[in-house]
Short mmCIF file of C-alpha atoms and ligand atoms in Angstrom, two decimals:
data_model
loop_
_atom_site.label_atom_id
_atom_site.label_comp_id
_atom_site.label_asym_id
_atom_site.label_seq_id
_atom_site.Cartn_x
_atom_site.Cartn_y
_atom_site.Cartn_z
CA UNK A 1 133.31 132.84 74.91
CA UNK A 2 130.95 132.87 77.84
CA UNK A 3 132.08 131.75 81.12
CA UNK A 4 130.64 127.56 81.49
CA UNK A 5 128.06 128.06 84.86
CA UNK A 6 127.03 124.62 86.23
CA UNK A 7 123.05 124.89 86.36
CA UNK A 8 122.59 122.38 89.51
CA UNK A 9 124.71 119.74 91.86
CA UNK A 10 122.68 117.25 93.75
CA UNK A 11 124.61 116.24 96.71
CA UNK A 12 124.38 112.92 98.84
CA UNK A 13 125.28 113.30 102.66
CA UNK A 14 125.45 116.31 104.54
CA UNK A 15 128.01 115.52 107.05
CA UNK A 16 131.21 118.01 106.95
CA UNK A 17 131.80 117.24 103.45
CA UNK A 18 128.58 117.38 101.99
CA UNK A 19 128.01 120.63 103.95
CA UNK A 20 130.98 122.19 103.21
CA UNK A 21 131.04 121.33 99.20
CA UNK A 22 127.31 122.77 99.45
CA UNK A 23 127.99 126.25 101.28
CA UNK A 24 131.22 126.41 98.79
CA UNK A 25 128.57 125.69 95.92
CA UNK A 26 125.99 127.80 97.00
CA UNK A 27 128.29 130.99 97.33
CA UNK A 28 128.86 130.97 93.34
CA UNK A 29 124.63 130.86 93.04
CA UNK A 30 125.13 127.31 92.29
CA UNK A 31 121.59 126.04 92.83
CA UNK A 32 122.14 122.86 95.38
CA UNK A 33 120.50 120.17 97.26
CA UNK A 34 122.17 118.30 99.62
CA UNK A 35 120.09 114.94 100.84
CA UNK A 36 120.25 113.21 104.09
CA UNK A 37 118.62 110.35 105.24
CA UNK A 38 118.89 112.05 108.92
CA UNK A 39 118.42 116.15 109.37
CA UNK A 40 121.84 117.52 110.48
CA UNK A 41 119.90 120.09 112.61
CA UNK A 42 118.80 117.23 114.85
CA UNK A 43 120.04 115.36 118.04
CA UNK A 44 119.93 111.89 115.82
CA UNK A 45 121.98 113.41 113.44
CA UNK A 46 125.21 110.87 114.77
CA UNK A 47 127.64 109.50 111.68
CA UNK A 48 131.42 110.29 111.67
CA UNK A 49 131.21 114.01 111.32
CA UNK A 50 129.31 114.40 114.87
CA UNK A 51 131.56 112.17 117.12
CA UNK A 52 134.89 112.30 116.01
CA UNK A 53 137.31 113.65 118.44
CA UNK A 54 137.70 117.46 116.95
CA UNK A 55 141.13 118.20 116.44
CA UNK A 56 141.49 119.73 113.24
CA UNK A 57 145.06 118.29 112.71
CA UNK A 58 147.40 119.98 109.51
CA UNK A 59 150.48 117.78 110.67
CA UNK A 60 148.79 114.25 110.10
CA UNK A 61 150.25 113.70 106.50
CA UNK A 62 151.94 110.76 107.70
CA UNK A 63 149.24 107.85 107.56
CA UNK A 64 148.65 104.08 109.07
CA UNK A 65 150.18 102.46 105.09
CA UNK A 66 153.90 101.76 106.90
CA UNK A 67 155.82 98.71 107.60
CA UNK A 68 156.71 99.80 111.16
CA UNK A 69 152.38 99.30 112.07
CA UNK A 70 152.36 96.30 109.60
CA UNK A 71 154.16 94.57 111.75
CA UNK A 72 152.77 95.21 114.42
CA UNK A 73 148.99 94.03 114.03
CA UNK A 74 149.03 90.37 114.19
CA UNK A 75 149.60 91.03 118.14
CA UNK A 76 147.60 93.96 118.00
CA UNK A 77 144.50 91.49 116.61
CA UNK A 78 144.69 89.04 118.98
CA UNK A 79 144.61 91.25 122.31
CA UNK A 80 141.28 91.80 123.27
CA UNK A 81 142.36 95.12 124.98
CA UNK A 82 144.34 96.33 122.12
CA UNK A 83 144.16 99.61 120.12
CA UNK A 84 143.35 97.72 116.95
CA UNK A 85 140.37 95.09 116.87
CA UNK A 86 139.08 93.03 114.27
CA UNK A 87 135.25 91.76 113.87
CA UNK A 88 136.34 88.12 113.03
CA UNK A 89 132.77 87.60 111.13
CA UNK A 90 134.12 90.30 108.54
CA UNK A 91 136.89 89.03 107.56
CA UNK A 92 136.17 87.97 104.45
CA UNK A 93 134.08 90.53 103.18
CA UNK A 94 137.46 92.87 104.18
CA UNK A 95 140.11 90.97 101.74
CA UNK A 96 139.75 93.31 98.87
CA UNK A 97 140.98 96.07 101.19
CA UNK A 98 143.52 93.72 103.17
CA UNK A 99 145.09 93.52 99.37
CA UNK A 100 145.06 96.78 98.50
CA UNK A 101 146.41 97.94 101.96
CA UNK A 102 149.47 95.01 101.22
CA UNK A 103 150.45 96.93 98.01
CA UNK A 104 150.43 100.02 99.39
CA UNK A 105 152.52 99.03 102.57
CA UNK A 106 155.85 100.07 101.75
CA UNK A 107 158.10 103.04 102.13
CA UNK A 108 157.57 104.28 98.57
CA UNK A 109 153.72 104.58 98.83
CA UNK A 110 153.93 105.51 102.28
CA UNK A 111 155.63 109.11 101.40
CA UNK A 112 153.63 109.19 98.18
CA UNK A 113 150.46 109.37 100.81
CA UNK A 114 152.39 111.81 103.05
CA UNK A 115 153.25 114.22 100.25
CA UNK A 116 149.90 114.27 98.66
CA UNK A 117 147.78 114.24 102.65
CA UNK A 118 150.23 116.83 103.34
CA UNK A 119 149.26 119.21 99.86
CA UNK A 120 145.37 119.40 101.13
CA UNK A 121 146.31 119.31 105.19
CA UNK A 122 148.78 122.34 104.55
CA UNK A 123 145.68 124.48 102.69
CA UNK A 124 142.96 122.96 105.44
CA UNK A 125 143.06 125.56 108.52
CA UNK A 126 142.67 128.45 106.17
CA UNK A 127 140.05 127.18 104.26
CA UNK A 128 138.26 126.66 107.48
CA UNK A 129 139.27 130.23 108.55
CA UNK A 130 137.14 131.52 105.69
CA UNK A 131 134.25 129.73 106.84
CA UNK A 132 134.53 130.81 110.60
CA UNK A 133 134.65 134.25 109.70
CA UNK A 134 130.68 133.79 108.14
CA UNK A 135 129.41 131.69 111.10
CA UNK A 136 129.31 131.89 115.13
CA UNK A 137 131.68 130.24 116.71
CA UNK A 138 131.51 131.18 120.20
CA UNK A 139 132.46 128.33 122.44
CA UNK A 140 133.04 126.18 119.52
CA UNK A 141 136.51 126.49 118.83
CA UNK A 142 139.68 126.62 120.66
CA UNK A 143 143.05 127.15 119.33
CA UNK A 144 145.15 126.17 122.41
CA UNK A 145 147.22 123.18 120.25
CA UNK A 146 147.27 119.58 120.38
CA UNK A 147 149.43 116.94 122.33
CA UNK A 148 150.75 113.53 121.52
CA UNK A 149 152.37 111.61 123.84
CA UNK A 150 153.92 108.01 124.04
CA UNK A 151 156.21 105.60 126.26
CA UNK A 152 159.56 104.15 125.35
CA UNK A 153 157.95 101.28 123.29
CA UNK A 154 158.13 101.26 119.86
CA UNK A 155 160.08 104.72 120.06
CA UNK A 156 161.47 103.46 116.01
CA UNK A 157 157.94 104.69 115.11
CA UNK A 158 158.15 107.54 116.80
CA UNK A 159 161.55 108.50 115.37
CA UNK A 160 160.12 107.88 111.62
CA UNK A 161 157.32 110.05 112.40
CA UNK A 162 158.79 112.83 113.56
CA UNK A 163 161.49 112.34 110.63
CA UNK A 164 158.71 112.40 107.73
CA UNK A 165 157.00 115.60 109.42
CA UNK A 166 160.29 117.64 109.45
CA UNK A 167 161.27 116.97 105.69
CA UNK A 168 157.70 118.02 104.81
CA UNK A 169 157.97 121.33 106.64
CA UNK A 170 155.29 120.72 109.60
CA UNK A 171 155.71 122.33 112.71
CA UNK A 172 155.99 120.16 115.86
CA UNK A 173 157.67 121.27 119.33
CA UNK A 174 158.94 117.84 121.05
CA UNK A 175 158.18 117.67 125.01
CA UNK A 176 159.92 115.47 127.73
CA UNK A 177 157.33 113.88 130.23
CA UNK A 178 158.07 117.29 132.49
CA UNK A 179 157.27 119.74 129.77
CA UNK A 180 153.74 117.91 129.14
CA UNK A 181 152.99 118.11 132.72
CA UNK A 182 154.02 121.46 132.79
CA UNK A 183 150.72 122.15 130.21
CA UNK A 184 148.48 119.03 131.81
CA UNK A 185 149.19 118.81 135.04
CA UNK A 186 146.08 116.90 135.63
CA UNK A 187 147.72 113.83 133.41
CA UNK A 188 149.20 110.80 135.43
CA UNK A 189 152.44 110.44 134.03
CA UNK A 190 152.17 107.37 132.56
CA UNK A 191 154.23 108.08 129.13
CA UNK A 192 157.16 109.35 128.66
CA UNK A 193 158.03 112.30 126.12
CA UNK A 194 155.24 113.95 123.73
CA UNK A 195 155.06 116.82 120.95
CA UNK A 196 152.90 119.50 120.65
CA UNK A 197 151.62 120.98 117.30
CA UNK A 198 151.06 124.58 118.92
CA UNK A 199 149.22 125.83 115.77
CA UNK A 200 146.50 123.29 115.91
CA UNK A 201 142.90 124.31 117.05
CA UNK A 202 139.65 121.52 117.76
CA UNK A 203 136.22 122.00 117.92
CA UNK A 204 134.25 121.90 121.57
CA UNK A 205 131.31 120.41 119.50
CA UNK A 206 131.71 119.14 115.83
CA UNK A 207 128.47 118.66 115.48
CA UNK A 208 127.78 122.59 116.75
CA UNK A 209 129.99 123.50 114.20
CA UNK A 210 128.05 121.70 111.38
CA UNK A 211 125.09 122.74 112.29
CA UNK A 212 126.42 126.55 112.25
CA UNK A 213 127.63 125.87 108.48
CA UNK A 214 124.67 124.04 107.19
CA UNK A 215 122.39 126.56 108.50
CA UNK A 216 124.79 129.46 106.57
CA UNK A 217 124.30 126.90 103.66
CA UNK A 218 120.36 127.56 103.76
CA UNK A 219 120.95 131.14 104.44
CA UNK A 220 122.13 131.70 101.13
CA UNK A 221 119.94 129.37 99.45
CA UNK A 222 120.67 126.10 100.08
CA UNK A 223 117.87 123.28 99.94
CA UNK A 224 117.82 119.93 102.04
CA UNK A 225 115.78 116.81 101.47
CA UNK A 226 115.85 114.01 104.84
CA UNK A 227 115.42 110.98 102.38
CA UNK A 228 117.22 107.70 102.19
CA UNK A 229 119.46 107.85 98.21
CA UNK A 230 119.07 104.47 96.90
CA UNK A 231 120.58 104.73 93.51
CA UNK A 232 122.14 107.26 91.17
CA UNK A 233 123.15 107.29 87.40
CA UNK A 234 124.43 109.97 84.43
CA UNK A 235 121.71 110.49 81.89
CA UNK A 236 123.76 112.11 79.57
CA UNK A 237 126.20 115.39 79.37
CA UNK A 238 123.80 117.58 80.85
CA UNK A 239 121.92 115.38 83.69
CA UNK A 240 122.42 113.04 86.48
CA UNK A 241 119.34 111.18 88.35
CA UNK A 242 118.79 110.95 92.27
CA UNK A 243 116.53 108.04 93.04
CA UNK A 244 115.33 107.95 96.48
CA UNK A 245 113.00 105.37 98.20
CA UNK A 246 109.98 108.17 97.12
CA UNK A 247 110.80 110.22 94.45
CA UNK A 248 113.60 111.02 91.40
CA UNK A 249 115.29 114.18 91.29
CA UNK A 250 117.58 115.35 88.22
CA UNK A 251 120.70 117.44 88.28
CA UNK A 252 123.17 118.49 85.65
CA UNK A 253 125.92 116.91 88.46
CA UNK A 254 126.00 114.90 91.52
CA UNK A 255 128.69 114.74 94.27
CA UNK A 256 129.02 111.43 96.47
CA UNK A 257 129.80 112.49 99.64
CA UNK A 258 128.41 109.65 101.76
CA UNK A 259 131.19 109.12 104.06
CA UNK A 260 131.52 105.11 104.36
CA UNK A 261 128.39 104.06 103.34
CA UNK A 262 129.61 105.79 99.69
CA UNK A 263 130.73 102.67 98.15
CA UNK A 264 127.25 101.64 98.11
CA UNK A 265 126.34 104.45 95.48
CA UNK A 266 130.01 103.62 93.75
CA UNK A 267 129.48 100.20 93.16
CA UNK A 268 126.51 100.66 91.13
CA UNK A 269 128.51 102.84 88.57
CA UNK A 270 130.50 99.82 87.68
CA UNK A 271 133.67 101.00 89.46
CA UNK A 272 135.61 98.79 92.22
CA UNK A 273 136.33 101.15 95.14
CA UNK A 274 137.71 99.50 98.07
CA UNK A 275 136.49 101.74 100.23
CA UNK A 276 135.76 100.36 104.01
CA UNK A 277 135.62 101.57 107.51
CA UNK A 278 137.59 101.86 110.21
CA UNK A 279 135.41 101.92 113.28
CA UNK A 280 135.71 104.64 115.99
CA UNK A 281 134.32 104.89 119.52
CA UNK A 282 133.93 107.84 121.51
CA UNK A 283 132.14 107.95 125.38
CA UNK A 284 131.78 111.59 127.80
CA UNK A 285 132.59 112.03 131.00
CA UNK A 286 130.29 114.97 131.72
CA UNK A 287 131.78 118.12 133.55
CA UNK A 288 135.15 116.61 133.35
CA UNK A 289 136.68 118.68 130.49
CA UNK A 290 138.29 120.95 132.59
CA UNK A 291 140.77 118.51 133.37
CA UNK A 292 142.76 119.15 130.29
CA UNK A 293 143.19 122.40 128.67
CA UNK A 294 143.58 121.14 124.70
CA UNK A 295 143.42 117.52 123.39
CA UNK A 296 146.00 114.66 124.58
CA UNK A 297 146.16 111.62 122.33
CA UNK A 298 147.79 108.65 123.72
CA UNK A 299 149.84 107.18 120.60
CA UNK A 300 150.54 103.60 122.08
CA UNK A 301 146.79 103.19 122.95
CA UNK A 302 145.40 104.72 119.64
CA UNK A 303 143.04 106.70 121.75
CA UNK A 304 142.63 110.40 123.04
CA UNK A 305 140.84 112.98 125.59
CA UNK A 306 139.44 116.13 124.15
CA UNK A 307 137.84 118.98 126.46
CA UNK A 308 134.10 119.34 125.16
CA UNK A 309 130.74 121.43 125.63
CA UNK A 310 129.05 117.67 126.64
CA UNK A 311 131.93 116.53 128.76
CA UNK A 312 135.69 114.56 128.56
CA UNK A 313 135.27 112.98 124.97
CA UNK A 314 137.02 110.04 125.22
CA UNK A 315 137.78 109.03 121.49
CA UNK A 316 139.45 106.62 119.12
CA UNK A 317 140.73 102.51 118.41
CA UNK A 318 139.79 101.57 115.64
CA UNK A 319 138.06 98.26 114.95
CA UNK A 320 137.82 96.37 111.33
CA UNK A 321 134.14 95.00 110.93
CA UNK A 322 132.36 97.05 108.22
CA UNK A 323 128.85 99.01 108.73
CA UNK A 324 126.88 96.77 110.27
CA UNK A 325 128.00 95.26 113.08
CA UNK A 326 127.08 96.28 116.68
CA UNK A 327 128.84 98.19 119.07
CA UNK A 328 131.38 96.54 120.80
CA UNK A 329 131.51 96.67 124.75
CA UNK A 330 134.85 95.63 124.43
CA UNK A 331 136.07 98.48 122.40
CA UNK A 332 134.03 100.86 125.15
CA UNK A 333 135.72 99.38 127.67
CA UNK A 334 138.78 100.06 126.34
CA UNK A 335 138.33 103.02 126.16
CA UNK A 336 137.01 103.96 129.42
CA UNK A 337 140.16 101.98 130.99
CA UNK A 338 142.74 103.92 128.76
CA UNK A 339 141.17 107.22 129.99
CA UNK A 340 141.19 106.36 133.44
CA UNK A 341 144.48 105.49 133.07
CA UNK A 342 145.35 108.47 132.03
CA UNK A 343 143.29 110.88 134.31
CA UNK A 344 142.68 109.34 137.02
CA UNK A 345 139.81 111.54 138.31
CA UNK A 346 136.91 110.19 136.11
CA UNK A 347 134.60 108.28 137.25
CA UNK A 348 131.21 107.47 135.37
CA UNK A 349 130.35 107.77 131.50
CA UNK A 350 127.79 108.88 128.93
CA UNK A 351 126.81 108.45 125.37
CA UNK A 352 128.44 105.22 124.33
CA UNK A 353 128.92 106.31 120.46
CA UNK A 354 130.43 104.28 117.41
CA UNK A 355 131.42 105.87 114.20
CA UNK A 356 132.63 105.23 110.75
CA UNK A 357 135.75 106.26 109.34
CA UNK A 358 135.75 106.00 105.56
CA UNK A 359 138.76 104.57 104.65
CA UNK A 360 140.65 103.85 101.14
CA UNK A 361 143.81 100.99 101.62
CA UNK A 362 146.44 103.84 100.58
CA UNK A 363 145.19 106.59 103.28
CA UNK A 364 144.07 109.31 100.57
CA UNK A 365 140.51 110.42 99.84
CA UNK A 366 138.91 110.36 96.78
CA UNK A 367 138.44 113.23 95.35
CA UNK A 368 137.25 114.00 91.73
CA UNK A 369 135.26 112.91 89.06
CA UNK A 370 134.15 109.34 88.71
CA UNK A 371 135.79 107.92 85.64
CA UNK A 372 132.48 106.47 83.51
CA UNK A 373 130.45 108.78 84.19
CA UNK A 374 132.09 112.70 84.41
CA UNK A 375 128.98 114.46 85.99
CA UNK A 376 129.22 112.38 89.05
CA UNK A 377 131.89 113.68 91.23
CA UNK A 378 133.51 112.07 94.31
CA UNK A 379 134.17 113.44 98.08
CA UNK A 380 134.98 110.08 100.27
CA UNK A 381 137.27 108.35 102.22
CA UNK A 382 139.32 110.84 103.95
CA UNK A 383 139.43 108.41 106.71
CA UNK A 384 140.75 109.67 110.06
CA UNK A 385 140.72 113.27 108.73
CA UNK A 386 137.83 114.05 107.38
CA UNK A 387 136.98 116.51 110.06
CA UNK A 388 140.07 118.53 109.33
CA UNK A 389 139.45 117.98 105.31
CA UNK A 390 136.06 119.26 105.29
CA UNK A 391 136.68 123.00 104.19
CA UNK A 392 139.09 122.33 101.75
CA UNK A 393 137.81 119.59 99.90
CA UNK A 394 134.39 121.84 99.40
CA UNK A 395 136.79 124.12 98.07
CA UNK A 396 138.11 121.50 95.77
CA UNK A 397 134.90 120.27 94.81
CA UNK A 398 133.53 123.94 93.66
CA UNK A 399 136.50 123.87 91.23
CA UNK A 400 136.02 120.57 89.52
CA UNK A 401 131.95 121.85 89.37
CA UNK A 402 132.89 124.88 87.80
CA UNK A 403 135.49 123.42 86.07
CA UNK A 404 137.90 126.35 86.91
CA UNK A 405 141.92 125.47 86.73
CA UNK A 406 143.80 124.60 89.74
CA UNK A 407 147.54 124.69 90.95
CA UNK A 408 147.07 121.48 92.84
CA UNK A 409 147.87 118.47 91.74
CA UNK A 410 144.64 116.20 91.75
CA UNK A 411 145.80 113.37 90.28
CA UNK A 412 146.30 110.94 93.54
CA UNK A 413 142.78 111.44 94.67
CA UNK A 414 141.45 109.85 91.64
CA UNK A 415 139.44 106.71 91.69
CA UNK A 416 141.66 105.36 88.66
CA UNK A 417 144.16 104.16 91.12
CA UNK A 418 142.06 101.32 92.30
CA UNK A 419 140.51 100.68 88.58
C1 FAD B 501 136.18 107.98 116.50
C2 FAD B 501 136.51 108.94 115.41
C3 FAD B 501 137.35 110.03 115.66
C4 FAD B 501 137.69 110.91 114.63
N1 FAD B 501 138.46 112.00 114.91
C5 FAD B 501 138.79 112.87 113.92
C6 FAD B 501 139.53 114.05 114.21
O1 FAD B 501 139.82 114.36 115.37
N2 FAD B 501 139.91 114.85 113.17
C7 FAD B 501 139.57 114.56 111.89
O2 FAD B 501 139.97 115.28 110.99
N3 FAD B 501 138.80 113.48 111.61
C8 FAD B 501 138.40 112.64 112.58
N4 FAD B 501 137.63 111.54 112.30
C9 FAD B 501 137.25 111.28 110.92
C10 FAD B 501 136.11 112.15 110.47
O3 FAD B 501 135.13 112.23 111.48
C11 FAD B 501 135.48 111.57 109.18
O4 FAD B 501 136.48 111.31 108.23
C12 FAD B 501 134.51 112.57 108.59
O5 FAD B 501 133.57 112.98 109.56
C13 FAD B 501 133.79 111.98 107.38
O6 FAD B 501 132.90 112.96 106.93
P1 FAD B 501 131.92 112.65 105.73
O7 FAD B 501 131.11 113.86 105.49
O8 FAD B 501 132.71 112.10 104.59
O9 FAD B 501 131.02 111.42 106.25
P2 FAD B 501 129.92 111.32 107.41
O10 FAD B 501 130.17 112.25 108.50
O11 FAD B 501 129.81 109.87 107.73
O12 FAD B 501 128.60 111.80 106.67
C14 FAD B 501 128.04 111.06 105.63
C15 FAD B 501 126.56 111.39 105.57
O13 FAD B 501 126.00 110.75 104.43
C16 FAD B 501 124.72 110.26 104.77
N5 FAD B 501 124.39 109.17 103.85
C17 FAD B 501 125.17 108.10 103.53
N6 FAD B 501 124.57 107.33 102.60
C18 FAD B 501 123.38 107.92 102.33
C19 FAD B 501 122.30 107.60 101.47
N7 FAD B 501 122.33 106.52 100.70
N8 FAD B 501 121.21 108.41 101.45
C20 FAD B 501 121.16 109.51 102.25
N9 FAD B 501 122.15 109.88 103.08
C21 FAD B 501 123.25 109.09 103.13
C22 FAD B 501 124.86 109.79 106.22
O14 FAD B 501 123.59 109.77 106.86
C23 FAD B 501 125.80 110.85 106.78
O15 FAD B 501 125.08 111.92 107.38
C24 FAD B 501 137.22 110.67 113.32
C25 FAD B 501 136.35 109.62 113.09
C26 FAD B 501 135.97 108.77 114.12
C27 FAD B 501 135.01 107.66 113.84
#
């Protein structure tokens, strides 16, 4: 019997998803187009994949659906200079998620989330090696590690985080407040103990790094179309339509991988995804990166520093107010008051950048076909590690295209959990 050969894949976003599935596509003479309403070889080329803070992090399984956090937000909301902040004129529009996240805040689904984050985290690094060996990476990547650190408060979290890592097998080296210093001496010791995850590596430009493996993606054949997706739907077997605001293109499959704004594609398939965002900031302090030699995340403040080619990235908090909502001073100010905190030395900012993490209730992606219509296949919602995700979930992708077997188990990606 001869082999089945997919004849096209349409492909809707090109941030590191999109661009990864494509290259993976692509290297199997797959023929592809990826669309973008903005060129991701240009400077206003900005969504999640650009601005996040870099750290492509393996150890993250365990994820934000736990009772110790639950607890925790009701204070959280209400302080204006908290990690977590809520638009209050979204509220509404955010119960179906609020719901969802309910039933999926307990122990049980909490280590479900862990155990299936940590199958895809485990494979992520060397699925990214593969790429980096086909693209230049000079000054993009640095493999130096990545510390955490924390004060005495709320050191039960702490505990059950460091708990869930060592039953899965993840690698973690815990530091006292000396042995952090020791590595950042530049850091004002305001915390108290830390861990580092000595394997980890992040990216001194994200967006430098996409642009390396989009432009390998047209090397080999790749095509790209800057135009705004409006609609999508499955013809038949054989063919899937691409409707932009000019023009309809046909493929025998399409991929979703629109990041957060992907549930506006979803919903017009007839299937209820709860996908929303969690909002991200990030601001630079220009030639202040050598201050730290890897990046520090500060877990109590739910923000970080990361050493890039534009500067200090200051990074994280995460606000709850949807897509279209403005930037919030208040959550840049936060920021910029946590890092100085922190390091002491900075003094001015650049680039005042918000972001959109896509984000499913239980804390796992979505990954796999969507369940009316089988030629329209899913790659959204990996939330706060979608940066890390990107390589493997093209790899993922290229098998349910090709339809080849797998030994993973892709069940708990699958949009019938929410349908
Ligand atoms: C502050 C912050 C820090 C983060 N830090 C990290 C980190 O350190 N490590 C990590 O692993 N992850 C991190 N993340 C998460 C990570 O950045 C995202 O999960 C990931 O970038 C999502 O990638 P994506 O390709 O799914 O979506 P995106 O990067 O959002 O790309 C989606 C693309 O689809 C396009 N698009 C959408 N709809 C349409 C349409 N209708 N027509 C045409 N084009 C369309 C958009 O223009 C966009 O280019 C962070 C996120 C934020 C916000």
């Amino acid at each position: 019997m001869e082999k089945y050969k997919c004849k096209s894949v349409g492909i809707i976003g090109s941030g590191i998803q999109g661009a990864c599935i494509g290259l993976q596509l692509i290297k199997k003479d797959i023929p592809v187009t990826i669309f973008d309403r903005h060129d991701p070889l240009s400077s206003d080329f900005q969504p999640a994949s650009y601005g996040n803070a870099g750290h492509f992090s393996p150890y993250s399984a365990l994820q934000f659906n736990r009772t110790d956090i639950l607890y925790d937000v009701p204070q959280m909301l209400f302080s204006s200079y908290g990690p977590l902040a809520l638009k209050w004129n979204y509220v509404t529009k955010m119960i179906p998620w609020f719901l969802h996240y309910l039933k999926n805040c307990n122990k049980k689904s909490m280590l479900h989330t862990a155990k299936y984050m940590n199958q895809i985290l485990s494979l992520s690094n060397d699925a990214y090696e593969e790429i980096f060996k086909e693209i230049d990476t000079t000054n993009l990547i640095e493999k130096k590690g990545i510390i955490y650190v924390w004060t005495k408060q709320n050191l039960k979290s702490r505990e059950l985080e460091i708990k869930v890592r060592n039953d899965l097998g993840i690698e973690q080296k815990l530091l006292t407040q000396k042995e952090v210093l020791k590595l950042e001496p530049n850091l004002k010791p305001v915390f108290d103990a830390g861990v580092i995850y000595e394997s980890a590596m992040h990216a001194r430009d994200p967006h430098g790094i996409l642009k390396e493996i989009f432009k390998l993606f047209l090397n080999k054949g790749g095509k790209f179309i800057q135009e705004n997706i409006t609609s999508l739907k499955q013809i038949n077997e054989n063919q899937t339509i691409i409707k932009s605001e000019k023009k309809e293109y046909s493929f025998e499959k399409t991929v979703i991988a629109s990041g957060a704004f992907s549930k506006n594609l979803t919903d017009q398939l007839g299937e209820k995804i709860p996908l929303d965002t969690e909002r991200g900031y990030h601001v630079h302090f220009k030639d202040m990166d050598h201050l730290i030699s890897r990046p520090v995340i500060f877990l109590n403040k739910a923000f970080g520093v990361t050493p890039m080619n534009q500067g200090l990235r200051a990074v994280g908090t995460v606000e709850l107010g949807g897509l279209k909502n403005p930037i919030s001073k208040k959550r840049i100010d936060y920021l910029i008051r946590c890092a100085k905190e922190l390091l002491p030395q900075l003094e001015n900012h650049e680039d005042e950048w918000l972001g959109f993490r896509p984000t499913l209730p239980d804390f796992l992606p979505i990954i796999g076909p969507s369940l009316k219509n089988k030629n329209i296949i899913y790659a959204f919602g990996h939330h706060h590690l979608g940066w890390t995700l990107g390589a493997i979930t093209g790899k993922i992708i290229l098998g349910i295209v090709a339809e080849e077997k797998t030994n993973l188990d892709l069940s708990p990606y699958s949009s019938k959990r929410f349908n």
